[in-house]
Structures are given as structure tokens and as C-alpha cells.
Coordinates of C-alpha atoms (C1' of nucleotides) in Angstrom, one line a residue:
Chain V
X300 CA 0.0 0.0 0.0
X301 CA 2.2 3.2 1.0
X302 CA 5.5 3.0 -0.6
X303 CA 9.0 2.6 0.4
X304 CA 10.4 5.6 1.9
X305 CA 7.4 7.9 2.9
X306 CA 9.6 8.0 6.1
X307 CA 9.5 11.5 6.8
X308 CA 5.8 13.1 6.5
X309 CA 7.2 16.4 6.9
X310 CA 7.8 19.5 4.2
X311 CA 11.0 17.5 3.3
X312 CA 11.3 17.5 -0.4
X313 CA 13.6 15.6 -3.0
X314 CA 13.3 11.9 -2.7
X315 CA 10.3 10.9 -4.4
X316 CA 7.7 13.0 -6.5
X317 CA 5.2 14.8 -4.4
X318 CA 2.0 15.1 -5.7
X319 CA 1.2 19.3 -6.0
X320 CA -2.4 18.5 -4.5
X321 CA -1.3 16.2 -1.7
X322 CA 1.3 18.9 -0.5
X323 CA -1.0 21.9 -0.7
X324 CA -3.6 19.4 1.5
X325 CA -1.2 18.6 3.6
X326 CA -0.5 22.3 4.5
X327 CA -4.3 23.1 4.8
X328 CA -4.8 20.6 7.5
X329 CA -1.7 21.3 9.3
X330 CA -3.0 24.9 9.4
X331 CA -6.5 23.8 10.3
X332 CA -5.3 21.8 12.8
X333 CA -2.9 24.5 14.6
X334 CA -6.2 27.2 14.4
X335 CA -8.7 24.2 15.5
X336 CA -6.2 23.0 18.6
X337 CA -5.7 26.7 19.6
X338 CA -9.4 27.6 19.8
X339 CA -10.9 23.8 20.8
X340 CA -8.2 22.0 22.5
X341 CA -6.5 18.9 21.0
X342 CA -9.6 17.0 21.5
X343 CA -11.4 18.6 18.9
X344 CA -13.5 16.7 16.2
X345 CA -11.2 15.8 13.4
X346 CA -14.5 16.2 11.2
X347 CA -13.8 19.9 12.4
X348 CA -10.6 20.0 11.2
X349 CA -11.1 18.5 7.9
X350 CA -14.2 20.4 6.7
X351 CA -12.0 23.6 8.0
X352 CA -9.2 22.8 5.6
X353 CA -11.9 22.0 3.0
X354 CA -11.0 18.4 2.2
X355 CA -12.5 14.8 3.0
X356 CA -12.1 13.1 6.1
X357 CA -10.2 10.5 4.4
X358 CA -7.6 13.1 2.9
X359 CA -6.8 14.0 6.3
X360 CA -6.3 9.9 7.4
X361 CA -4.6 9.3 4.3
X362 CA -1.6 12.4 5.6
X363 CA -2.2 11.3 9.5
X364 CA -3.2 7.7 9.8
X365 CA -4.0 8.3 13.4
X366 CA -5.3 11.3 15.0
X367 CA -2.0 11.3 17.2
X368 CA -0.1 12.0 14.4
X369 CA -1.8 15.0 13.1
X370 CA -1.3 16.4 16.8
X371 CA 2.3 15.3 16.6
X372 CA 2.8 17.1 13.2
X373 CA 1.3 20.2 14.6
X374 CA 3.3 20.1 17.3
X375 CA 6.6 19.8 15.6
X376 CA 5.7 22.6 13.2
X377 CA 5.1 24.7 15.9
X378 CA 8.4 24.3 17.6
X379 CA 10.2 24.6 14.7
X380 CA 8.7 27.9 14.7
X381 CA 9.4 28.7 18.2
X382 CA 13.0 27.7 17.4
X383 CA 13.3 29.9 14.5
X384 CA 11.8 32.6 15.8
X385 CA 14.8 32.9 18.5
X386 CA 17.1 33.5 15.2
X387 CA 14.6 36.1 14.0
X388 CA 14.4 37.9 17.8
X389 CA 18.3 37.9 17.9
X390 CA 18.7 39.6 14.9
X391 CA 16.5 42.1 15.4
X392 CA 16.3 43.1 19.4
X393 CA 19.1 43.7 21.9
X394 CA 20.4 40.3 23.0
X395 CA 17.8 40.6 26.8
X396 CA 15.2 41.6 24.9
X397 CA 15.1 39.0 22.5
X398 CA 15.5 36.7 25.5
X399 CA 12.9 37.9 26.9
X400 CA 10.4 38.2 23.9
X401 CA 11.6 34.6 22.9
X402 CA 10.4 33.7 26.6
X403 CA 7.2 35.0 26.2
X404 CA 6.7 33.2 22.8
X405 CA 7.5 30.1 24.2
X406 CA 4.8 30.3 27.1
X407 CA 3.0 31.4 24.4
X408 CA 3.7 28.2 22.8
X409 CA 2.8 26.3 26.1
X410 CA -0.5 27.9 27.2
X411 CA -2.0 27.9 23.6
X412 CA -1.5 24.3 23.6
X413 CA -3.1 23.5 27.0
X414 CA -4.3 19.7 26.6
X415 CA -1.2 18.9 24.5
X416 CA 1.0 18.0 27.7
X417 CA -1.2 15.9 29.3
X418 CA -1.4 14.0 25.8
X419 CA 2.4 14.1 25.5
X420 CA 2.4 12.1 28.7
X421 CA -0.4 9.9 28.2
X422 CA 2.0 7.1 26.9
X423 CA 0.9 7.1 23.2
X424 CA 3.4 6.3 21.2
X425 CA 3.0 8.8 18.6
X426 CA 4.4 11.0 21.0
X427 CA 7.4 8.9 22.0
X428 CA 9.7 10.8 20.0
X429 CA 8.3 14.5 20.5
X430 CA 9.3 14.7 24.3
X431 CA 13.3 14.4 22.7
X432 CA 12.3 16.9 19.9
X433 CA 11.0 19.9 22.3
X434 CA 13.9 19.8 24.1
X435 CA 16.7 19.1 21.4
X436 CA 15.3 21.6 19.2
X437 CA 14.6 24.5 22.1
X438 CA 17.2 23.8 24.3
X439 CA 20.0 25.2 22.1
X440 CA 17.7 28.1 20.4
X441 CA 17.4 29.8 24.1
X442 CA 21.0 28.8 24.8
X443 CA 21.8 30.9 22.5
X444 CA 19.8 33.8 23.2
X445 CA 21.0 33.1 27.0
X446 CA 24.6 33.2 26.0
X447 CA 24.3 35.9 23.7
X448 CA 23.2 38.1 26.7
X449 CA 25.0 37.3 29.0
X450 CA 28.3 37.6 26.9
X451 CA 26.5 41.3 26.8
X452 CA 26.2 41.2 30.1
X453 CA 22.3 41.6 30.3
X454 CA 22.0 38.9 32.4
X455 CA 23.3 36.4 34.4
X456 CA 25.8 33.8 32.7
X457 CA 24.5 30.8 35.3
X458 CA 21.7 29.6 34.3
X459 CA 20.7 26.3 32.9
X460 CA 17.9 26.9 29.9
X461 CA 16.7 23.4 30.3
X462 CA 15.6 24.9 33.5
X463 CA 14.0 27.8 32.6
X464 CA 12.3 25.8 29.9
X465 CA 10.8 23.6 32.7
X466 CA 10.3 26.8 34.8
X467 CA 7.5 28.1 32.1
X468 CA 6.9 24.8 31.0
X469 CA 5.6 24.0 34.3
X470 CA 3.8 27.7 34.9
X471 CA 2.1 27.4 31.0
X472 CA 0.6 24.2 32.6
X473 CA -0.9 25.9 35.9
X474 CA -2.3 28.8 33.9
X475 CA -6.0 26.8 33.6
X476 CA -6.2 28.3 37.5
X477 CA -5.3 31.7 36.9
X478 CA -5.7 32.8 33.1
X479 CA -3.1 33.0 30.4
X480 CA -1.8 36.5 31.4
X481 CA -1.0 35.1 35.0
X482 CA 1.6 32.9 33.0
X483 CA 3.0 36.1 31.2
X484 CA 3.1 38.1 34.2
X485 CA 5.2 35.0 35.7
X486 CA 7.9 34.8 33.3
X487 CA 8.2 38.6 32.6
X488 CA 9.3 38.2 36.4
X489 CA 11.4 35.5 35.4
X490 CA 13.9 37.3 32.9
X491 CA 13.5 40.1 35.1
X492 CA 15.5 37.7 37.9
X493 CA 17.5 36.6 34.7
X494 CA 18.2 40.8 34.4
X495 CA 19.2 41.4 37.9
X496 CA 22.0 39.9 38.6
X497 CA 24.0 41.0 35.8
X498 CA 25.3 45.2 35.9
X499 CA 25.9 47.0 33.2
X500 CA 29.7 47.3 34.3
X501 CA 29.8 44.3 35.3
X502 CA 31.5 42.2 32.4
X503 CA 31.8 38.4 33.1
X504 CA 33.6 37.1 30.1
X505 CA 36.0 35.1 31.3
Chain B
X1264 CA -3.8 -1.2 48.7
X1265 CA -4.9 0.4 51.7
X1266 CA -8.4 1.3 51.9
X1267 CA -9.5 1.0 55.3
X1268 CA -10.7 4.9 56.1
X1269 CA -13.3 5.1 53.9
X1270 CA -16.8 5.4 55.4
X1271 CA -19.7 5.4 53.9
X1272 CA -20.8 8.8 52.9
X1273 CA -24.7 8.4 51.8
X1274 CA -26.6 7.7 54.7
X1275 CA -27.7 11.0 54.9
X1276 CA -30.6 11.3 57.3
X1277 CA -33.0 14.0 57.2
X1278 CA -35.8 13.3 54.3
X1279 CA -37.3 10.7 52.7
X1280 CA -35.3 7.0 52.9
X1281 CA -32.6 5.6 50.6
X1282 CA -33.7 2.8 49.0
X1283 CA -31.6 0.3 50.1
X1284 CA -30.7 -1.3 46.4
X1285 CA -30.1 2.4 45.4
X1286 CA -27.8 3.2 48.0
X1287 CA -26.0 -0.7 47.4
X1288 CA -25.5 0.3 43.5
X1289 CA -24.2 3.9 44.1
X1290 CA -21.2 1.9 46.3
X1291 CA -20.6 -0.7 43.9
X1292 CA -20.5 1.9 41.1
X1293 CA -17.6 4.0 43.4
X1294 CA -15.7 1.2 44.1
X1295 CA -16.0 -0.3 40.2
X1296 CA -15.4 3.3 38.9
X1297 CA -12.2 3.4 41.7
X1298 CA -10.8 0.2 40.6
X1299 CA -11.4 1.0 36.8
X1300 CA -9.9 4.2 36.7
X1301 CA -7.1 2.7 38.8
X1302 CA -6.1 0.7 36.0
X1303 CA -7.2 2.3 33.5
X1304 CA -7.3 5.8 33.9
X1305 CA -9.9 8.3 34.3
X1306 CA -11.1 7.9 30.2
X1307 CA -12.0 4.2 31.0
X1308 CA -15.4 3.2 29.5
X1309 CA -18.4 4.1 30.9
X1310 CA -19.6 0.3 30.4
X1311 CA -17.3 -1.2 31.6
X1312 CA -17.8 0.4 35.0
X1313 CA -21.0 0.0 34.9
X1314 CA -20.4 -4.4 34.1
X1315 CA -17.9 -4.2 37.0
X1316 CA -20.4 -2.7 39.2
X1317 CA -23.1 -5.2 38.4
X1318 CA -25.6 -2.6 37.7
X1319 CA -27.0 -1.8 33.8
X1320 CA -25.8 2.0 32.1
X1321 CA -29.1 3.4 33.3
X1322 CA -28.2 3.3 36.9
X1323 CA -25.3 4.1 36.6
X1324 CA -26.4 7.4 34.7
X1325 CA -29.4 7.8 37.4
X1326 CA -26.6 8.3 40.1
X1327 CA -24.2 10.3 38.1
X1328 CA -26.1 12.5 35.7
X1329 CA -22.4 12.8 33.8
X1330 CA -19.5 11.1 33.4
X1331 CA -17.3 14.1 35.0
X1332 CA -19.9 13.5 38.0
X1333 CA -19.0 9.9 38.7
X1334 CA -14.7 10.7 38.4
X1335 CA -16.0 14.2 40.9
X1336 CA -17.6 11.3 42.9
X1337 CA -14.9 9.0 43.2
X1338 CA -12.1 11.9 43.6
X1339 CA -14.4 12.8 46.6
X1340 CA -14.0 9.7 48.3
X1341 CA -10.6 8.9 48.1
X1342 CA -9.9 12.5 49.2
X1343 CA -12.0 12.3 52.3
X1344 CA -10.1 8.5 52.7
X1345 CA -6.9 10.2 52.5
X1346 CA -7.7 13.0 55.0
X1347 CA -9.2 10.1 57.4
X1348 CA -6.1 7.8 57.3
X1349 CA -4.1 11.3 58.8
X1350 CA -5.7 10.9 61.7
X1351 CA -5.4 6.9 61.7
X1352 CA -1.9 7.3 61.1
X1353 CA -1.3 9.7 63.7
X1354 CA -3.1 7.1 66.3
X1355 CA -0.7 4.2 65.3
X1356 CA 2.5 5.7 64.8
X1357 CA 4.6 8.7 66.1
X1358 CA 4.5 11.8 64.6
X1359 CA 7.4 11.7 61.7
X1360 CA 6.7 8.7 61.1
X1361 CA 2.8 9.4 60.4
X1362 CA 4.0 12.1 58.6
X1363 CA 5.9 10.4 56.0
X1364 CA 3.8 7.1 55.8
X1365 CA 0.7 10.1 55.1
X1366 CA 3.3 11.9 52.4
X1367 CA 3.4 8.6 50.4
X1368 CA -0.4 7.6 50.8
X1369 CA -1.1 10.8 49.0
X1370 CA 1.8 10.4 47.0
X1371 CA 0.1 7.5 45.6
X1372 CA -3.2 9.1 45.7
X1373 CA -2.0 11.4 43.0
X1374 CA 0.2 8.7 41.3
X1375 CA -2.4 6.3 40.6
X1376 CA -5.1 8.7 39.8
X1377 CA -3.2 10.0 36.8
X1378 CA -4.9 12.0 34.0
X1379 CA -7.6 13.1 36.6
X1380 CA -5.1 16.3 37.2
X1381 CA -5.5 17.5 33.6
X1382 CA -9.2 16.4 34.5
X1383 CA -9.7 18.8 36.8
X1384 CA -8.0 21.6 35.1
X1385 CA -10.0 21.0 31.8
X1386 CA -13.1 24.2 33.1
X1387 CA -15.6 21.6 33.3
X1388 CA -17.7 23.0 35.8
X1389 CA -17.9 19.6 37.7
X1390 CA -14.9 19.8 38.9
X1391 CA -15.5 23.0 39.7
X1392 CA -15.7 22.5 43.3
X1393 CA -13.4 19.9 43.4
X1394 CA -10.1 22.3 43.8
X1395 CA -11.3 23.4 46.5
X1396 CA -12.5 20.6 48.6
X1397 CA -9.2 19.2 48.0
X1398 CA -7.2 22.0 49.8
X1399 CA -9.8 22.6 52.6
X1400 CA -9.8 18.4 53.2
X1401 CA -6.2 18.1 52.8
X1402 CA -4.8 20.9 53.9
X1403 CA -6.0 20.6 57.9
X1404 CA -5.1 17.2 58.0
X1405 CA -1.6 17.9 56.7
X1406 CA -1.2 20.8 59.0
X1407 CA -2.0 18.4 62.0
X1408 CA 0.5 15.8 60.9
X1409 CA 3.6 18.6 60.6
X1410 CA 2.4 20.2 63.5
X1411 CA 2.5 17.3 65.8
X1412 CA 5.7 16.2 64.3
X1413 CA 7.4 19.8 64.8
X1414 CA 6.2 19.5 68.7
X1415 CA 7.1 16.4 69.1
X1416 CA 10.7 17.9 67.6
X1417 CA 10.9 15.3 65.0
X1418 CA 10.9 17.9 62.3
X1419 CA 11.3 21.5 61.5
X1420 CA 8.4 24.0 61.8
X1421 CA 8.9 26.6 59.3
X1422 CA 6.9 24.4 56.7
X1423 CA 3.7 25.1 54.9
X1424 CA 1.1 22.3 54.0
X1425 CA 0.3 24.0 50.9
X1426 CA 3.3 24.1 49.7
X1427 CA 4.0 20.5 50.5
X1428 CA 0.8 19.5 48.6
X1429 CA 1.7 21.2 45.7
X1430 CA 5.2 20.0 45.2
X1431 CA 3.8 16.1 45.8
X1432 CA 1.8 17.4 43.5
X1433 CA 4.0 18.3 40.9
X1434 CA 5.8 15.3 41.7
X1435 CA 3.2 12.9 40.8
X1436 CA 2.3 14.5 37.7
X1437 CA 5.6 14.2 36.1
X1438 CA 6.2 10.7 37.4
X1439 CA 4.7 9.3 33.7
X1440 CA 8.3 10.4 32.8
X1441 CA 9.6 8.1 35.1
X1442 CA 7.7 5.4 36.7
X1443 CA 5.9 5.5 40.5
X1444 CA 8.6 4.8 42.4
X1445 CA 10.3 8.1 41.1
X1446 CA 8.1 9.7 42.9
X1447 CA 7.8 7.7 45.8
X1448 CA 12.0 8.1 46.3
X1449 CA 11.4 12.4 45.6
X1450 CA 8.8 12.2 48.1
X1451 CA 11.3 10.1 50.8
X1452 CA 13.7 12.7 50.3
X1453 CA 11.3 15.6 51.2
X1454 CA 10.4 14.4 54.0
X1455 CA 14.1 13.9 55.1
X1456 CA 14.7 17.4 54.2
X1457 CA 12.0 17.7 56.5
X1458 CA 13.8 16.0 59.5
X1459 CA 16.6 17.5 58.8
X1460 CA 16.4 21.0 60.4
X1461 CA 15.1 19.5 63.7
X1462 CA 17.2 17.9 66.3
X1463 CA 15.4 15.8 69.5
X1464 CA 15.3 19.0 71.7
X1465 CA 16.4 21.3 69.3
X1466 CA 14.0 24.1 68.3
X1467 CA 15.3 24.7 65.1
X1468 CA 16.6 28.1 63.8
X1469 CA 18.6 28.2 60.9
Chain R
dG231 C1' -2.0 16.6 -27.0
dT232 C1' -3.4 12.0 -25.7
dT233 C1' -3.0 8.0 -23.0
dT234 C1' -1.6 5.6 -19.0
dT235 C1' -0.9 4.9 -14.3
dA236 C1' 0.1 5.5 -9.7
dT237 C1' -1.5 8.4 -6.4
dA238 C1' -4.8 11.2 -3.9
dC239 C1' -9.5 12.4 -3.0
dG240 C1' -14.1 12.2 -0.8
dG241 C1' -17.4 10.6 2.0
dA242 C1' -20.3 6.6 3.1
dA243 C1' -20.0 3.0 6.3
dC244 C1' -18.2 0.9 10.6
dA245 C1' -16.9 0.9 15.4
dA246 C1' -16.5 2.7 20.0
dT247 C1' -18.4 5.3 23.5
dG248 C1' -21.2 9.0 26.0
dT249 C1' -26.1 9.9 27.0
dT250 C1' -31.2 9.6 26.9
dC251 C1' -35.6 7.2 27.2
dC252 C1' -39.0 4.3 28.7
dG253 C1' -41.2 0.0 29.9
dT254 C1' -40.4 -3.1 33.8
dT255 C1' -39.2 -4.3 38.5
dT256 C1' -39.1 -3.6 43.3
dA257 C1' -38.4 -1.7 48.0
dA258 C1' -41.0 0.7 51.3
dC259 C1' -45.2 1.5 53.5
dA260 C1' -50.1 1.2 54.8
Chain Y
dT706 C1' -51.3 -8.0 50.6
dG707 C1' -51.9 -4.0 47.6
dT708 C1' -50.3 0.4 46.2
dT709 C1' -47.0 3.5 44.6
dA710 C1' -43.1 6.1 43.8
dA711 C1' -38.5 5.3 43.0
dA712 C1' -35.0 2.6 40.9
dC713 C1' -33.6 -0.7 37.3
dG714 C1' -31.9 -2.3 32.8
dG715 C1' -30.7 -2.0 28.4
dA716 C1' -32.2 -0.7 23.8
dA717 C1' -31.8 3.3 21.1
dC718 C1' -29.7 7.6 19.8
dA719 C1' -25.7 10.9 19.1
dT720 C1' -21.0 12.0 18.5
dT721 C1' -16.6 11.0 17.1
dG722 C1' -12.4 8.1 15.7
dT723 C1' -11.2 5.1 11.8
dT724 C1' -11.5 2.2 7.6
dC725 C1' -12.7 1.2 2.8
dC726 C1' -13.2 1.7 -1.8
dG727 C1' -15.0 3.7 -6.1
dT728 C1' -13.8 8.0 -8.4
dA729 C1' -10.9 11.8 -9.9
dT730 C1' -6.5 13.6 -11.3
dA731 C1' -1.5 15.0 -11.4
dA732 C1' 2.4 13.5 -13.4
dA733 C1' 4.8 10.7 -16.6
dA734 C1' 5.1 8.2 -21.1
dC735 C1' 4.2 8.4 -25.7

DNA sequence: GTTTTATACGGAACAATGTTCCGTTTAACA
DNA sequence: TGTTAAACGGAACATTGTTCCGTATAAAAC
């Protein structure tokens, strides 16, 4: 049935001809899907989805066999953007503001999502992989943006992003109690504590 | 599994009599819907409940209008069974030592009821109430515990019980990552810390 | 441009599960 | 024992995930 090396369902291009139709499907539904999971959750009808990227239900099995996978795909699209996005901040913002509008973003990321983590966690092995992804592909982006300001001396140099990706990780998932700003106000404070240890005259390059 | 401070909770006097079958069903359902979400998590078939239980899918709907009302039901009871075995505990053991055996009955509490927390946090308006009943139930009986134990000198006394429920909280959520008895070993290791500060007529000041 | 063919498409049909409805049964009481 | 209101059971309905397959079509071959 599905041939050899349809490996990677991603926008990768080059191996094998790509039908124009089945790539311009697959970019409705991924966008469906993102605006769908945003406004409904991740449990929301796939019927939804489909009818909102205006093609069949079984266009949308064919691309994502399960429905874990079209949550999956969404998912990695969206980090990739998150990641990229800390190139685009860098470039154009002082090195602690575009940590701290990268920060932002990210929580962004995390409360928009709400119902992804539990999923992520549920075991399904759809998701086996994605845990490695989030942290492989953020970990260095805000690394960078982390070094970048501290070599500026913006903020502290001694601080471990994995942590601070926990750190609003873990506030993104406690914002059902409080609202979504609670979660903004939180890590504003956070790169604020990132901000205050580090002086302007205070160079720690080494 | 320990199970012995439950007591029943429906023989409410006041108006018109229980019917005994009615009041037999609405246990069996509790305990099937306990043991079913136990093992199979809080998304568990309504049917299959219902089978366990004895009793056919009307009844079980009779009792518990919604499905949310039944997991509300059940999250009830094991809370007020968790508060009651405080109190147990700190009958049959000395005070540290009730504390920590109680640390790692809720421990498992949480651990065993996973994907009820993201329950809880999904706006239903049945578990509306739910939050709340947790910290006024738990709360007290976890204040009692450290406060006994601090007395008695056993531990320190700058603690509070909210912010011990919250991290065994946090703990339990993230064991999916790394089995129960992660958990169980992070929750040891608190309680230690807790020891640690007090010395056998020592009021502590750090 | 026409033909060919593999691929993709759409949506009806199927399956699982939450929820409602209603005829039947029965516990409680006189 | 007879009456009755409450409870029971499970078929039927509604929603949603998933599969299947006849039809349409983009891309290649000619």
C-alpha cells in the first residue's frame, strides 16, 4: 500500500515526487489543525478539522493515519517555529530583549497548547519521540539567546535553559487556575530575575 | 492497597429514605469506577464500570447524571479517605513517622489517579468545586500531621502544607516520565529534608 | 495533445463510546 | 397483601475516531 520511503511526513522535499495536490492538502490541514487545537483543544472533532481545511475526512487519514499524528505534526511545526523565531528575535532586538520576547513566545507556545501536555504524557506512542524533539530543538535556540546576553552582560551567565524551559513549562501548565496572562506576568518576572543579577559594568567574560 | 478509612458517605438522614438497592448500587459503582480508573485511567469506558459494578448503564447514569460526575464522585471519596487515614496514622505511629507514611499515601493518591489532574484543570464546571474541597480536606489534615511532628521535635516548623501538597503534586504528575517509584523516592527525600532541620530537643533556627 | 498509471481524493460505512428514554421491576409503606 | 413512587436495565440515539473503496486527477510516457 504506502510505498517505500514515505519516512519523513514532513515539508522535506527531494526523494520521491510529491503530488502538488497532496502537499498543498497537507499544508491546509496542518493549518486547520494549529487554528482548530488553539481555539478547541486537541480534543477537537477531526471532522472539524477536515471540513475547516476543505477536504475529505479520508484526505486527512490518508496524511495522518492516526489522530495522534496530526497532533504530533502540529506540534513539531510549531516548535520549529518557536525555534526559528529565537534566530529572528536575535537579529533584530538587543540580545535581553530578545530573550525575553523569545520567553514569552515560548509560554505562548505552552499555554495555547493547553491539553497537548497531558497528551504528551499519556504514553501514546505517537508521542514517543516529540518529548526528545521539544527539548533538542529548544534547548540550544534559548541557549543561545542566553549566551548571547550574557556575553553582553544583560543577564546572568549561570543559568541552565533546560531549567527555565521547565520553569514556564511548568507555569504554562498551571495557567487553567489563573488565566493565560498570569503565565505572562510569571515569566516577565522571570527574565527580570534573569536581568538582575547582571550590571551594566559588570562584564563576566571570562 | 490500603483502603480502610473510607466510610460510607450516603446515609444521609434527614428526608425521605434511601432505597436500600439504590444506596448498594451507588457503592458498587464508586468502588468499580475506583478500581477501573485505577487501571485504567480516568477515560475508561463508561460500560465497563457499569459491568464491574453489576448494575446496567441506566443506573449508573441515574446516580451520576455525567460522566465528569462519577470521576468528581470517586475523587471525593478517596480524598476524604486520604484526610481520614491522617488521623489513623497519627493514632498508630509517632508523629514523623505518620507524617511520611501520610506523604506517600497521597503520594500515591495522585500517582495512581493520573490524567484526573489535567481532569480537573480541563473548566468543566464539575470539577469546579473539586479544587477546593481538595485543599480545605487536605490541607487541615496535613497541617496536623507537621504540626505534631514539629512538637514532638521530630521535624522543622517553618513548613507550609500547601506548599508541601503542591510539590507532591507536581511530583506525581511528572512521574509518567519516570515510573511510581520516582516519585515515591522524591517524596522520601522531602520528608528527610523535613527531618533535617530538627534535632530531638532542638527548636530549630537556621 | 493523448494515453496511461500511480496516487490522492471524498465521503459513506463501521466501530466505540457518552447519553437519553421508557417499559419493567421492586423496595418501602399502609 | 396491595399500592406506589422510586430505581432498574438496556435498547436506542448521538457523537466521534477510523476504515474502505469507487472515483478523480496530477504527473509521466508516448
Amino acid at each position: 500500500m504506502v510505498s517505500d520511503d514515505r519516512e519523513d511526513p514532513g515539508t522535506e522535499r527531494g526523494h520521491r515526487h510529491v503530488r502538488a495536490d497532496a502537499q498543498r492538502n497537507m499544508d491546509a490541514l496542518l493549518e486547520a489543525a494549529l487554528a482548530v487545537f488553539t481555539s478547541s483543544g486537541v480534543d477537537a472533532p477531526v471532522r472539524e478539522i477536515a471540513e475547516k481545511a476543505g477536504v475529505g475526512i479520508g484526505t486527512l487519514y490518508r496524511h495522518f493515519p492516526q489522530r495522534a499524528d496530526l497532533i504530533a505534526a502540529v506540534c513539531r511545526r510549531e516548535i520549529d517555529a518557536c525555534a526559528n523565531a529565537a534566530v529572528s528575535l536575535a537579529a533584530a532586538h538587543k540580545p535581553s530583549e530578545a530573550l525575553a520576547r523569545w520567553m514569552q513566545r515560548y509560554a505562548g507556545f505552552i499555554t495555547t497548547k493547553r491539553g497537548l501536555a497531558p497528551a504528551l504524557h499519556s504514553g501514546n506512542p505517537a508521542f514517543e519521540g516529540l518529548r526528545d524533539y521539544f527539548e533538542q530543538r529548544l534547548q540550544p535556540a534559548l541557549r543561545n539567546l542566553l549566551d548571547a546576553a550574557a556575553v553582553a552582560g544583560e543577564v546572568r551567565g549561570d543559568i541552565d535553559p533546560d531549567d527555565l524551559l521547565r520553569a514556564v513549562g511548568s507555569l504554562g501548565m498551571r495557567s487553567g487556575d489563573d488565566g493565560p496572562e498570569h503565565t505572562q506576568r510569571m515569566v516577565a518576572l522571570l527574565v527580570d530575575g534573569l536581568r538582575y543579577g547582571a550590571g551594566p559594568g559588570l562584564p563576566k567574560t571570562p
